[in-house]
C-alpha cells in the first residue's frame, strides 16, 4: 500500500482548483494525469523580467518590463483588426496590441492616464514599437508582484503557459515534506537540499544555470529517481537469488534430436550463449538471464534448445511474446522444428476462449503440454503449470519489470531467460538490466548479405512503387511500413488503408495484404499467414510487424516517412529483411525537408547494420535534452534523470542500492522506511511488495 503521506501527490490533476476535464486531458497528455506528474514536469526555460529599458531602448524581440502611461485606446473598425492601446514614457511610445479584445475589460485594466507596469515581448514594425498581449499588466503600487524570473515549461497543442503554470504551482503547493532517504554524508558532500526544497527550487530557476542537468537541485532529483530504480532492481535480484532454484540437467535426447533435424548448424555465438544458459540452468539457483542479440542473430533456436533441456527433465517451459502475431509465428516455427519428437507445443493468447481454452488449460494442468507459447495471457490466474522449470520472455523491451515479476511467481522456482534484440549502450545496461546476468549473442548466421539501404524523398514514391512492382513480378516479397503519425492510431490506420488500396490497384487486389494494430487477431493472423505462404506478395503494415516477425523470403522493406521513426525502430524494421540468401533492400522514404536529426539518423542507417553502433549513435543523437523513455527504445522511462548527463550518478546509485540492501535487507531502519517512501514515490510498488512476500 502506498504510504499516506504520498496520497496528495497521486491525486488526479482535475482535483486542482481551476483544472476541469478539458484542461485535465491536455495536462495528462503533456505530463501525466496526477499531481506527481506535474511535479516531474520541470521547466526548460526562463523569462527574466528584470530587464527594464525605456521604451525607445527596448530591443526588437526582447522580453522587457516597461513603466508607461496609457494615452489612447484605438478601437478597431473591424473585428479582425487588433485593438491597440497607445502608451508612452519619456523616451517614446509603444502600442499594446490585443486580438479579440473585450473593450470594457481593457478600459478596466488600462484606464486612460494611468501609469502601468507591463511586461512582455516587444517587436519593432517600421517606426512602431508593439507589445502584443503583455504577459503582465500591473498597477505601479503592485509592482512587487511581478516575478523577477519566470520558469517556462514544455507545452502541448491547445495548452498555454498560464493555466499550466498555475496547475504546476497548485501541485507544488500540495507536496509534503518527506523523510530523508539519502545517506546524510553523501547529501552533505554533494550539498543537496532536502527533497521538497530541491523540487520547489527546480521549478523556480533563478538563472539559466539552474535549468542545466548538472545543477545541484536537478542532480538531487535525478539521483532520487536513479536510486529508486537501482534499489528496485537490486531487490528483485535479491528476491530471485534468495529463492532456491533447481538444477535442470536433462539427458540431452530432445536436444540431440533437434540438432539432427536442423537444416543448419549453430553458429559459434549460438553455441557460446547456449553453453552459458545451460550451465546456469544446471545450478541449483534461480536463473535470471538476459540474452541480448541483434535482430536476426538466431535467438529463437537457442531458446528452444534451453526449453528442451527443461522438457527432458519432465518439466514444462513457457515462452512469452509481446504480440499475437509473434505467438502464432513461434508456435509454427517451433512445432515444425520439433516435428516427430514426443513433445506437445501449444499456444495461448487473449483470443483463446471458451471450450478450446478450457481443454488447453486442463491439458496443461495434467502435464500433457510441454511448451506453452503465449502473450501475457500466460499470466492469467487459471493458467496452471504443474511443473514450470523455464520461462522464456522474447523481445523483453515490450514488457515492463512488473510482468517479469508476475511471471516469476508462476513457477515458484522457474528459471527465467529474457531475450532482447534492442542493443543497449553499455552505460545504460546498468539501469535497464541491473537485475540480470547477461549473455551476448554475437554475429549472425552465415550466408547473410548486407541489406542495401537507400533513402529517397517521398516525392519519388511512384518510382518506388514501380520498383516494388517489378521486383514482385520477379517473385520478390515486400514489407511496406506505413507512416507513423505521432500519438494518433486512427490516422496511422487511415494511412495504412490508403496505401493498401493504392498498391492493390497497381499490383492486383489479391497480391497485397494489410495488417495493423486495430485488426482482430484472427484477421491479423490470416494476413500474416497469407504473406508467409506467399499468397500475398506485399504486406502493408503499421509497426505491428516491428518485432520479431520472421519471413526469410521477404527481401524488400519500404518505410514511409522514415524520418518519423527512431533509429532503434528503423533498425528493427530493417532487420525483417536480409534473412534469406538473396540480396535485400531497405528503402527509407522521407518527407522533405528533412530535419537535422532525421538526416543524421538516415545517414547512420545507410552506414552500418551493427545494432550496438546504432544504439550508441541513437543515444548520442537524442542527446541530453530528451528523456530516455520512449516505448520504442525500450529504455525505462526516467522523468528526471538524463542518461548522458547523469551517468556518474547511475554508477553511484547502483553501489548505493547494493550497500543499502546489505545493511538493511528488509528496509526496516528509519532510513529504510524512508526508502520505501522513495520507492512508492517513483512507483516501484512491485519491488516493495517483494519485501513482504520474501
Ligand atoms: P532473432 O534473433 O531476431 O529472433 P531468429 O531466431 O528469428 O532471429 O532467426 C533468424 C533466422 O535465422 C531464422 O530464419 C532462423 O531459422 C535462422 N537461423 C538461426 N540460426 C541459424 C544458423 N545457425 N544458421 C542458419 N540460419 C539460422
Ligand atoms: Mg526473435
XYZ file of C-alpha atoms and ligand atoms in Angstrom, residues 264-267 270 294-301 445-446 448 550 552 579, ligand 1:
46
model
C 21.891 -25.754 -40.309
C 24.488 -25.964 -37.579
C 24.552 -23.473 -34.745
C 26.971 -20.611 -35.071
C 24.846 -19.519 -30.524
C 20.856 -8.296 -32.681
C 17.834 -8.822 -34.920
C 18.250 -11.953 -36.967
C 21.066 -13.345 -34.859
C 19.104 -16.536 -34.230
C 17.895 -16.317 -30.646
C 14.796 -18.437 -31.167
C 16.571 -21.718 -31.702
C 24.137 -16.956 -39.188
C 26.380 -17.289 -42.226
C 23.557 -13.299 -44.949
C 10.495 -13.847 -39.471
C 13.039 -15.147 -44.804
C 17.241 -13.103 -43.570
P 16.139 -13.279 -33.812
O 17.409 -13.350 -33.038
O 15.940 -11.924 -34.426
O 14.946 -13.732 -33.004
P 15.550 -15.615 -35.329
O 15.689 -16.556 -34.215
O 14.183 -15.281 -35.786
O 16.328 -14.278 -35.024
O 16.440 -16.182 -36.520
C 16.520 -15.534 -37.747
C 16.641 -16.537 -38.891
O 17.913 -17.177 -38.863
C 15.611 -17.634 -38.841
O 15.088 -17.786 -40.127
C 16.396 -18.852 -38.401
O 15.862 -20.045 -38.939
C 17.759 -18.583 -38.979
N 18.877 -19.207 -38.255
C 19.029 -19.270 -36.922
N 20.191 -19.849 -36.600
C 20.806 -20.162 -37.752
C 22.062 -20.786 -38.088
N 22.904 -21.187 -37.154
N 22.349 -20.935 -39.401
C 21.494 -20.514 -40.342
N 20.313 -19.929 -40.102
C 19.960 -19.737 -38.819
